[in-house]
Tab-separated table of N, CA and C in Angstrom:
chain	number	residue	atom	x	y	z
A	50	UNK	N	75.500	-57.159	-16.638
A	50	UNK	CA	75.212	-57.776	-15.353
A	50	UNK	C	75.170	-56.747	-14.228
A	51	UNK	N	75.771	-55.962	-14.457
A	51	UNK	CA	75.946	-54.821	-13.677
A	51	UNK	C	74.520	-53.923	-13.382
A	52	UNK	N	73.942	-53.566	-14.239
A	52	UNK	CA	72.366	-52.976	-14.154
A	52	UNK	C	72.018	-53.811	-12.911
A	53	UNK	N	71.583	-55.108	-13.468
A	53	UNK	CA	71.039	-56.259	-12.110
A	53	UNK	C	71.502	-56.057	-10.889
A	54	UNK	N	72.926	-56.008	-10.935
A	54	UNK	CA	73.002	-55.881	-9.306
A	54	UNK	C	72.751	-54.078	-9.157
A	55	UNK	N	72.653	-53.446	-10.214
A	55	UNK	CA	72.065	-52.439	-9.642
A	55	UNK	C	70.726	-52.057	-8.962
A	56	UNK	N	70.175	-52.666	-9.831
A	56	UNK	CA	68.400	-52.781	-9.614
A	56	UNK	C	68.430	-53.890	-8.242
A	57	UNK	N	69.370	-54.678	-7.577
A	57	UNK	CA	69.218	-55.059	-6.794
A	57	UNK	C	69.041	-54.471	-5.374
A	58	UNK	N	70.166	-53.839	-5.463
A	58	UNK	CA	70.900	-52.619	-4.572
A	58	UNK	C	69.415	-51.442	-4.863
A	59	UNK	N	68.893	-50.742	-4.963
A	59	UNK	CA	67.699	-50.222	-5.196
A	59	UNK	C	66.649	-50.635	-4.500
A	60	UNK	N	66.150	-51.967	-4.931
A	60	UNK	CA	65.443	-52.800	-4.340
A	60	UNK	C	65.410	-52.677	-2.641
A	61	UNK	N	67.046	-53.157	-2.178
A	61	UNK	CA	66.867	-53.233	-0.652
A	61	UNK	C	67.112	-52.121	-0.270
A	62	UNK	N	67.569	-51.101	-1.002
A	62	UNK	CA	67.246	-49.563	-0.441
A	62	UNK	C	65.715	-49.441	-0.260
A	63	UNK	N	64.915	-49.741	-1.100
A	63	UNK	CA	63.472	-49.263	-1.035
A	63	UNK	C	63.010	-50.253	-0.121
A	64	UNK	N	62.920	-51.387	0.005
A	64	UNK	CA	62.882	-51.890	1.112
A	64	UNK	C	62.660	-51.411	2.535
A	65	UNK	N	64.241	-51.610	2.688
A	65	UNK	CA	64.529	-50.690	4.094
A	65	UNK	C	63.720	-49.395	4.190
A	66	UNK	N	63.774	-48.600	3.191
A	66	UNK	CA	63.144	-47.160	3.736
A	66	UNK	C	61.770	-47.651	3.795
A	67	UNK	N	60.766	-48.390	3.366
A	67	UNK	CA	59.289	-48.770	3.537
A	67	UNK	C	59.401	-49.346	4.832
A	68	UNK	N	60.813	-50.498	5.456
A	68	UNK	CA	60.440	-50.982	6.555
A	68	UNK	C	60.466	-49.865	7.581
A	69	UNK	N	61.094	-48.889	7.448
A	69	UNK	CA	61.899	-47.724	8.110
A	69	UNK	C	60.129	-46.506	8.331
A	70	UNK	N	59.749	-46.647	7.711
A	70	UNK	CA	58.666	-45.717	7.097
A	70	UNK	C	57.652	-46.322	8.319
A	71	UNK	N	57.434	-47.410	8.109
A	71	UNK	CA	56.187	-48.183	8.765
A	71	UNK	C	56.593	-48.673	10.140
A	72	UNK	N	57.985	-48.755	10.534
A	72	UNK	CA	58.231	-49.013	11.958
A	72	UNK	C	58.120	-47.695	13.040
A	73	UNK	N	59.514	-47.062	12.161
A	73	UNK	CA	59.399	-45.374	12.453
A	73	UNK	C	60.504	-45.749	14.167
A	74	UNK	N	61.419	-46.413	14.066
A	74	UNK	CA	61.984	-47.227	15.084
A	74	UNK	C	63.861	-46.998	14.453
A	75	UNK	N	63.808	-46.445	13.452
A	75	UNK	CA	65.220	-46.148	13.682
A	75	UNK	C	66.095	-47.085	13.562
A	76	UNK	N	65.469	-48.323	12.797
A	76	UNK	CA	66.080	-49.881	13.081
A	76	UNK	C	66.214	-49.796	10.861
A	77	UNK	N	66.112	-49.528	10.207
A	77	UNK	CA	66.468	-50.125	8.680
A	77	UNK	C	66.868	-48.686	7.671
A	78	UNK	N	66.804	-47.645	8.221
A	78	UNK	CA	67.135	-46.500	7.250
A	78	UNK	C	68.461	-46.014	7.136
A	79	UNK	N	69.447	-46.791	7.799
A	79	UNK	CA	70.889	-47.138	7.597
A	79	UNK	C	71.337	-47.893	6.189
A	80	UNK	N	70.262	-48.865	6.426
A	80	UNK	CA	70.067	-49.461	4.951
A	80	UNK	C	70.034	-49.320	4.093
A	81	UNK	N	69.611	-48.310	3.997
A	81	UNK	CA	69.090	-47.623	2.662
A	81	UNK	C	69.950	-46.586	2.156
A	82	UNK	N	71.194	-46.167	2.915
A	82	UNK	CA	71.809	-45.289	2.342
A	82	UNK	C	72.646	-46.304	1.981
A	83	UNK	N	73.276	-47.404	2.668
A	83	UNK	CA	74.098	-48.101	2.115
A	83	UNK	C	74.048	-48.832	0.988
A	84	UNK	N	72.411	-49.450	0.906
A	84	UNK	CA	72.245	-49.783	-0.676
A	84	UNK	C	72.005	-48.676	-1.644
A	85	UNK	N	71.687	-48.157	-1.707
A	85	UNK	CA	71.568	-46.198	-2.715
A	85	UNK	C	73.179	-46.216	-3.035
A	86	UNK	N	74.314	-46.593	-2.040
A	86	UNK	CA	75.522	-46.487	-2.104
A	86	UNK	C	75.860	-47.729	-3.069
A	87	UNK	N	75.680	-48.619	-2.874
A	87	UNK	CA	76.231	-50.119	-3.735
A	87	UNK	C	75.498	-49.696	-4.992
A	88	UNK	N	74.306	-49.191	-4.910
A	88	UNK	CA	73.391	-49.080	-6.189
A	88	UNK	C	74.416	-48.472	-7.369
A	89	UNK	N	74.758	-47.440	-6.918
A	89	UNK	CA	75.715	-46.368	-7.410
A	89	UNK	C	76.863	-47.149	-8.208
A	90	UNK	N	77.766	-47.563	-7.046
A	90	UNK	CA	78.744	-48.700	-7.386
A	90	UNK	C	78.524	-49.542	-8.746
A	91	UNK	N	77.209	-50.380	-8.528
A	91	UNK	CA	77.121	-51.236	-9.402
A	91	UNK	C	76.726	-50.457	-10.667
A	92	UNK	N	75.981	-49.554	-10.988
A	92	UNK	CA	75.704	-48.529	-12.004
A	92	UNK	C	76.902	-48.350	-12.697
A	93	UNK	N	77.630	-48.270	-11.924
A	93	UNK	CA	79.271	-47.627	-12.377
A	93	UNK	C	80.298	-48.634	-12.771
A	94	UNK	N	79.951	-50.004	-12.687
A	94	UNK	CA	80.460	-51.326	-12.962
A	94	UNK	C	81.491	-51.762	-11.356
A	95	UNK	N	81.161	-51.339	-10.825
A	95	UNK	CA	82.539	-51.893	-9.881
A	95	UNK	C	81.445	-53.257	-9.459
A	96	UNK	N	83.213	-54.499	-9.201
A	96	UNK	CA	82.709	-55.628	-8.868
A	96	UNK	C	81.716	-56.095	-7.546
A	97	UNK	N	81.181	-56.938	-7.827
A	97	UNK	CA	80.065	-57.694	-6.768
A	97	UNK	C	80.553	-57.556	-5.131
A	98	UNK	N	81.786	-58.199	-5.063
A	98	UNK	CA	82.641	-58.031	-3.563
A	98	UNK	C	82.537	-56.681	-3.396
A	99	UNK	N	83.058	-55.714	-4.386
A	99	UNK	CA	83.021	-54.114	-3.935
A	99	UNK	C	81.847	-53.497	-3.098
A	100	UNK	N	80.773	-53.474	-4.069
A	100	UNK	CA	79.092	-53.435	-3.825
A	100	UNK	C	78.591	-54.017	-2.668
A	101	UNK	N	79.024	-54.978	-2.003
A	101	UNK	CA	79.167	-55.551	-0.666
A	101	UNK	C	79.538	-55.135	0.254
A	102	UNK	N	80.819	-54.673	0.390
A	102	UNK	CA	81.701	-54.112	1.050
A	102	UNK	C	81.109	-52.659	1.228
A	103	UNK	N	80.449	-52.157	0.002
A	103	UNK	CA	80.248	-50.731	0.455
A	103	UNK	C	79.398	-50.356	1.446
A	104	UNK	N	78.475	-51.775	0.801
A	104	UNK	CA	76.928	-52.031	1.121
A	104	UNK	C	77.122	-51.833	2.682
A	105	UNK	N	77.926	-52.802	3.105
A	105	UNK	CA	78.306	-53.016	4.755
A	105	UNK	C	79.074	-51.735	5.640
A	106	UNK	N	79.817	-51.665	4.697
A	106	UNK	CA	80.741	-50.334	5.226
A	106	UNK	C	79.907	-48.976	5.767
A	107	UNK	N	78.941	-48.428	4.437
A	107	UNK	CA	78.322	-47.377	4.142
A	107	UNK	C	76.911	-47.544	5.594
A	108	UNK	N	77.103	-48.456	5.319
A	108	UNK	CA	75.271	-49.159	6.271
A	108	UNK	C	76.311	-48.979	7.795
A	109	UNK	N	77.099	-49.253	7.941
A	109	UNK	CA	77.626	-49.423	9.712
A	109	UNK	C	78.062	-48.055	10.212
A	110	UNK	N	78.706	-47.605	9.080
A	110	UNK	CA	79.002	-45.828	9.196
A	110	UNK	C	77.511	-45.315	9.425
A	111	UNK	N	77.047	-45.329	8.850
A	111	UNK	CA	75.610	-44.078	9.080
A	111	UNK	C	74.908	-44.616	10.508
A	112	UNK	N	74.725	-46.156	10.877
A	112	UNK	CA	74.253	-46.558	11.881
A	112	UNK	C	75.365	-46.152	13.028
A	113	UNK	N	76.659	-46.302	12.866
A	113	UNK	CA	77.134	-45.996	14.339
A	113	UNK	C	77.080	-43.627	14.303
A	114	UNK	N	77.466	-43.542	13.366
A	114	UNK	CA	77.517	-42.012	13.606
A	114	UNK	C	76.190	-41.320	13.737
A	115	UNK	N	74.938	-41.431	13.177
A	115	UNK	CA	73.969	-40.793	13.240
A	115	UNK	C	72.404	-41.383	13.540
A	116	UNK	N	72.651	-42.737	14.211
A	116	UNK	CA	71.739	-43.177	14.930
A	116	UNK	C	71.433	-42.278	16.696
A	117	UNK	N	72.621	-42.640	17.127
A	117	UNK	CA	73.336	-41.223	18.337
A	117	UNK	C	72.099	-40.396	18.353
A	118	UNK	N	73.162	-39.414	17.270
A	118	UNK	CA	72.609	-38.209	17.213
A	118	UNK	C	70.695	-38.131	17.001
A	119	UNK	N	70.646	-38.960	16.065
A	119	UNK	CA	69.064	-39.256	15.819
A	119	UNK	C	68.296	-39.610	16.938
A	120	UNK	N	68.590	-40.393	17.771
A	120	UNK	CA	67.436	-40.636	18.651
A	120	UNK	C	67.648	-39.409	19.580
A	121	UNK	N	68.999	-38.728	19.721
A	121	UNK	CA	68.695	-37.602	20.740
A	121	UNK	C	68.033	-36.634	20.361
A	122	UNK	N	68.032	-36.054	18.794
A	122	UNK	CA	67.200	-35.220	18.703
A	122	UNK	C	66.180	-35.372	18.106
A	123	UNK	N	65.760	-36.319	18.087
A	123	UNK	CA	64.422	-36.708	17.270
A	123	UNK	C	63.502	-37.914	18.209
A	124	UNK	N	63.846	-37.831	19.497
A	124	UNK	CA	63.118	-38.643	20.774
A	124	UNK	C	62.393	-39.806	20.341
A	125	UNK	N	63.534	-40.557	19.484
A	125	UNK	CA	62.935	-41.504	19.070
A	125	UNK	C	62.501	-42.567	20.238
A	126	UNK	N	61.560	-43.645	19.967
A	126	UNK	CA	61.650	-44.396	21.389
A	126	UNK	C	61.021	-43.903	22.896
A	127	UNK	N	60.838	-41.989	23.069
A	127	UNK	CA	61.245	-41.478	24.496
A	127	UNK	C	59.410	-40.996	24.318
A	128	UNK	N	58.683	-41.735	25.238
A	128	UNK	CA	57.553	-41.113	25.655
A	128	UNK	C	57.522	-39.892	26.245
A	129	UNK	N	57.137	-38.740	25.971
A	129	UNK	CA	57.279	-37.918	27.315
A	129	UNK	C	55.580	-38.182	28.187
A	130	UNK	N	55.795	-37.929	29.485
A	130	UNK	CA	54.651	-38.249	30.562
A	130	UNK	C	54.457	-36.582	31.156
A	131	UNK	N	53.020	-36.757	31.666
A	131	UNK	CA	53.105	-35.809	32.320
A	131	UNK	C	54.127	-35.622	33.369
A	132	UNK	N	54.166	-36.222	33.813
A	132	UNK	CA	55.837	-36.135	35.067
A	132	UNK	C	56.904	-35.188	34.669
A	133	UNK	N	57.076	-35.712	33.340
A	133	UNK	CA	58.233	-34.896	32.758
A	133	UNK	C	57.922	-33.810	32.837
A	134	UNK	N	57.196	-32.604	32.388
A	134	UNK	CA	56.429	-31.503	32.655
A	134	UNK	C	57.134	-30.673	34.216
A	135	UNK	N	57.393	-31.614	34.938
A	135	UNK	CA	57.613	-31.328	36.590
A	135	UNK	C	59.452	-30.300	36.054
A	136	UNK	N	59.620	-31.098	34.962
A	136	UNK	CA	61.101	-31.098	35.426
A	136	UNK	C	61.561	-29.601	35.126
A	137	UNK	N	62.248	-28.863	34.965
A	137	UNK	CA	62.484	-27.254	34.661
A	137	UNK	C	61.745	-26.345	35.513
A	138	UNK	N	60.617	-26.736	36.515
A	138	UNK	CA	60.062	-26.048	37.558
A	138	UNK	C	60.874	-25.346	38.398
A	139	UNK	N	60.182	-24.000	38.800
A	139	UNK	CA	60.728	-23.460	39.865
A	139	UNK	C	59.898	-23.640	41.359
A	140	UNK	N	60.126	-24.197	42.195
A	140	UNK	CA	59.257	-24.576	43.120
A	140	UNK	C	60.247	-24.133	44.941
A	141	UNK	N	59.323	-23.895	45.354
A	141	UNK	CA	59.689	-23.444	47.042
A	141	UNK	C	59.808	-24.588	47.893
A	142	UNK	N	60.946	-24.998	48.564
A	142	UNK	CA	60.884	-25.663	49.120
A	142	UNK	C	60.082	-25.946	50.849
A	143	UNK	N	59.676	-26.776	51.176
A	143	UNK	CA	58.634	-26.880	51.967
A	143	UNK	C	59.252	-27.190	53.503
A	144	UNK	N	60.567	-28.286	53.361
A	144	UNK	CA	60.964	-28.700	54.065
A	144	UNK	C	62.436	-28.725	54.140
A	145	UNK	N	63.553	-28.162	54.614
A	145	UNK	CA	64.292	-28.371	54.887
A	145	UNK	C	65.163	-29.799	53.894
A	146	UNK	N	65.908	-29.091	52.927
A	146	UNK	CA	66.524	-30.340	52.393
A	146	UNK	C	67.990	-30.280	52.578
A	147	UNK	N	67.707	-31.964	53.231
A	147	UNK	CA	69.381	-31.729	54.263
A	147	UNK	C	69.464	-33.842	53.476
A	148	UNK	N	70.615	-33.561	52.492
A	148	UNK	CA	70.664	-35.289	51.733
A	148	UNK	C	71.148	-36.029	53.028
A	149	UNK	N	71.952	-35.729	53.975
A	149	UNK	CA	72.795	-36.433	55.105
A	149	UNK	C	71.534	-36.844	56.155
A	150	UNK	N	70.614	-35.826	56.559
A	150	UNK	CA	69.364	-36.656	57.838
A	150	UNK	C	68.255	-36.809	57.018
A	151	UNK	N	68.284	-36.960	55.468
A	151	UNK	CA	67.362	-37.244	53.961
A	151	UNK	C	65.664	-36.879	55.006
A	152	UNK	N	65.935	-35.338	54.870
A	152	UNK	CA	64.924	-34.644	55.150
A	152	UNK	C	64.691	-33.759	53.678
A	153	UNK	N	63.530	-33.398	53.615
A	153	UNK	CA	63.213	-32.338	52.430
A	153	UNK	C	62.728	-32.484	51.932
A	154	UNK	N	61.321	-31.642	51.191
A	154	UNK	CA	60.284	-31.905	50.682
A	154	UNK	C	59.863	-30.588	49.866
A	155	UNK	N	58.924	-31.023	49.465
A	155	UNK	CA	58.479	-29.961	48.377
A	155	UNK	C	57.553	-30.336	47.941
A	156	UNK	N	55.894	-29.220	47.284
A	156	UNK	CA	54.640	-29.395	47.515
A	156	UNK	C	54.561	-29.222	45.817
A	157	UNK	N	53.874	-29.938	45.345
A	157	UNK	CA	53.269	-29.696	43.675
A	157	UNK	C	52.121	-30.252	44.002
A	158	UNK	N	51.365	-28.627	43.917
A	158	UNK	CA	49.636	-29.139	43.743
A	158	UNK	C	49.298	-29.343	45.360
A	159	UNK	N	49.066	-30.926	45.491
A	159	UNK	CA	48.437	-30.768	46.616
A	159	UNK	C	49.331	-32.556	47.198
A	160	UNK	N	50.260	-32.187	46.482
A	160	UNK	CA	51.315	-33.504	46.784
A	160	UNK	C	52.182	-32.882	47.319
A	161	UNK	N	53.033	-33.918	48.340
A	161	UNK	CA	54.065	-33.681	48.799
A	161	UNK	C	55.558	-34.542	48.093
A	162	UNK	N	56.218	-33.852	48.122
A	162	UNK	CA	56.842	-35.182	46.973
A	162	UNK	C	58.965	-34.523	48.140
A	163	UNK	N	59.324	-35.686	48.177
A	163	UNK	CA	60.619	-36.120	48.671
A	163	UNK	C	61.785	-35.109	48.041
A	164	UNK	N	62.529	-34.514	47.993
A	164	UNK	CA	63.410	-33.780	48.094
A	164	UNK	C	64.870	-33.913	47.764
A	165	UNK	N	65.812	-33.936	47.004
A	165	UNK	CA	66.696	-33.935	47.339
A	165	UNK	C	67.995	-33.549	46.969
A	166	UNK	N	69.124	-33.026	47.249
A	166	UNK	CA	69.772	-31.307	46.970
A	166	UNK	C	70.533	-32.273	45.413
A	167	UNK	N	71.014	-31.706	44.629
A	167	UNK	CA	71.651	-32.207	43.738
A	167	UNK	C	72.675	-32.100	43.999
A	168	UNK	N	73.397	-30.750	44.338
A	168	UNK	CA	74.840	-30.807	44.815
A	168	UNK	C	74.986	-31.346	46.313
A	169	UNK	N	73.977	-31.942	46.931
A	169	UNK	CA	74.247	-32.461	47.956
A	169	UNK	C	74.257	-31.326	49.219
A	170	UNK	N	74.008	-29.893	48.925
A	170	UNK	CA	74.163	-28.653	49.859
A	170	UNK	C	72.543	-28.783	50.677
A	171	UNK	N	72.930	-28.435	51.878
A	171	UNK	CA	71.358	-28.110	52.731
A	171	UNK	C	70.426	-26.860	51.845
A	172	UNK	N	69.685	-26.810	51.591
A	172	UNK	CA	68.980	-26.403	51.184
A	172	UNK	C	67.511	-25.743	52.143
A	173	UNK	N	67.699	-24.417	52.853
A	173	UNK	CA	66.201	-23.935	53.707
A	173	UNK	C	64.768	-23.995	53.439
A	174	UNK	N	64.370	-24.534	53.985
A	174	UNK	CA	62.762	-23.687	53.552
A	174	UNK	C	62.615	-22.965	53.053
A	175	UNK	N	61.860	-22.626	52.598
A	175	UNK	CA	60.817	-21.263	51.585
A	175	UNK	C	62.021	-21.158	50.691
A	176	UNK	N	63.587	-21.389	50.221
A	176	UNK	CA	64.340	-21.033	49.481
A	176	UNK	C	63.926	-21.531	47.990
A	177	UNK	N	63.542	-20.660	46.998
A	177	UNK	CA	63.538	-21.656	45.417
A	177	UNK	C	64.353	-22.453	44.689
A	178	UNK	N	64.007	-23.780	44.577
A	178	UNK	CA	64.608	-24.280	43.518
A	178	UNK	C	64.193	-24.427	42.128
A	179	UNK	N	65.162	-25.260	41.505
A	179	UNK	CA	64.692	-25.427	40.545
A	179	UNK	C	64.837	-27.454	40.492
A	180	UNK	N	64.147	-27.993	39.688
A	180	UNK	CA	63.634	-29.706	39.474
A	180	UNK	C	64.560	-29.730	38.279
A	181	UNK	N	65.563	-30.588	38.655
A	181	UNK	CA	66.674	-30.935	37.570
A	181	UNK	C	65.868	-32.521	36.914
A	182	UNK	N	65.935	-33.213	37.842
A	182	UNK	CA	65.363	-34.881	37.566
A	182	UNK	C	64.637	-34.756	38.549
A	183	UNK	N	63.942	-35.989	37.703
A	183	UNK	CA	63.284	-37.312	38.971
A	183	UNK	C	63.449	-38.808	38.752
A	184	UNK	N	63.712	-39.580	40.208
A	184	UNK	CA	63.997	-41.017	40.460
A	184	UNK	C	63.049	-41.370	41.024
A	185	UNK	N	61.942	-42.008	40.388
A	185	UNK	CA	61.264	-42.445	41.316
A	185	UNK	C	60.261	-41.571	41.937
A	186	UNK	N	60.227	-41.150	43.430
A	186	UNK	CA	59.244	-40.293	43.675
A	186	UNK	C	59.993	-39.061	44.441
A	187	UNK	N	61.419	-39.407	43.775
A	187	UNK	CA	61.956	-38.569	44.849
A	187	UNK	C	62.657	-36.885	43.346
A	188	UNK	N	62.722	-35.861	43.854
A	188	UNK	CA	62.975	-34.869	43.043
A	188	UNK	C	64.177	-34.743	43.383
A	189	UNK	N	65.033	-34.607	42.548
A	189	UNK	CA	66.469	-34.092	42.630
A	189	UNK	C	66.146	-32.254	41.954
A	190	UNK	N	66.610	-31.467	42.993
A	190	UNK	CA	66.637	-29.861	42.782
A	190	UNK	C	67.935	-29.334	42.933
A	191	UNK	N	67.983	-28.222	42.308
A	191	UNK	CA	69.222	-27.096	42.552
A	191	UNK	C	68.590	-25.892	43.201
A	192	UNK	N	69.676	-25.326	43.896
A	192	UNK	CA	69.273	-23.974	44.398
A	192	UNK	C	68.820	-22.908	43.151
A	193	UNK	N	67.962	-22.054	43.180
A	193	UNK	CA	67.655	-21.399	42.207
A	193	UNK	C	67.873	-19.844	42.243
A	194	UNK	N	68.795	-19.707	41.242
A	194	UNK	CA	69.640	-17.998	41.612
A	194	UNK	C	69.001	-17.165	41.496
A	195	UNK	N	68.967	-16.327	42.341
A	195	UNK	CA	68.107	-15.000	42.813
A	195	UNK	C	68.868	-13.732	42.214
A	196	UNK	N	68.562	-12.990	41.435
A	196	UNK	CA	69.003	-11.933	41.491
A	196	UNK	C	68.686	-10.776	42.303
């Protein structure tokens, strides 16, 4: 009886990795290690409840520890836009960026785009920064160290 629930356990491993394959969403390849895991189990005779338990156990472990890590380094989900492109720039500031009278600006291209200090420090004209984020239309910058 044991084969069967092996070949079962197999089954929704292959499953999952085809649903996993064709979504590409990071949502069923948890699955699949956990049944590969029960598969094992049942190969080896341990009981039905066991094979369950692993099934669940093995499947919640891999989903909480290396889903994380997976979508951060593998941008699952994360369009990048041209916008993003902006961000790691070194750019001159145009206008006076002062977050307290939310003055400050800065020119990309032939745009003017909103300003504003990250550490919250005034920031001069013509001084370089650098584009940490953006909210919206507004640039969050750091001062950019001069040697």
């Amino acid at each position: 009886m044991s084969i069967s629930y092996g070949a079962f356990w197999l089954i929704v491993a292959v499953v999952a990795l085809v649903v996993e394959i064709i979504s590409l969403g990071l949502s069923s390849i948890w699955f699949t290690g956990g049944g590969l895991v029960a598969a094992l189990a049942a190969f080896l005779g341990a009981p039905l409840w066991l094979q369950i338990l692993l099934f669940i156990v093995v499947s919640t472990i891999l989903l909480l520890t290396m889903r994380p890590f997976a979508q951060k380094h593998l941008a699952i989900g994360q369009e990048k836009t041209n916008i993003d492109s902006i961000i790691g720039r070194t750019e001159q500031v145009l206008e006076t960026i002062d977050n307290n009278a939310k003055s400050g600006k800065i020119r990309l291209g032939d745009v003017d785009w909103r300003a504003v200090s990250d550490d919250g420090s005034v920031i001069p004209a013509g001084t370089l920064v650098k584009i940490e984020k953006i909210e919206g239309t507004k640039l969050y910058v750091r001062r950019e160290l001069q040697l």
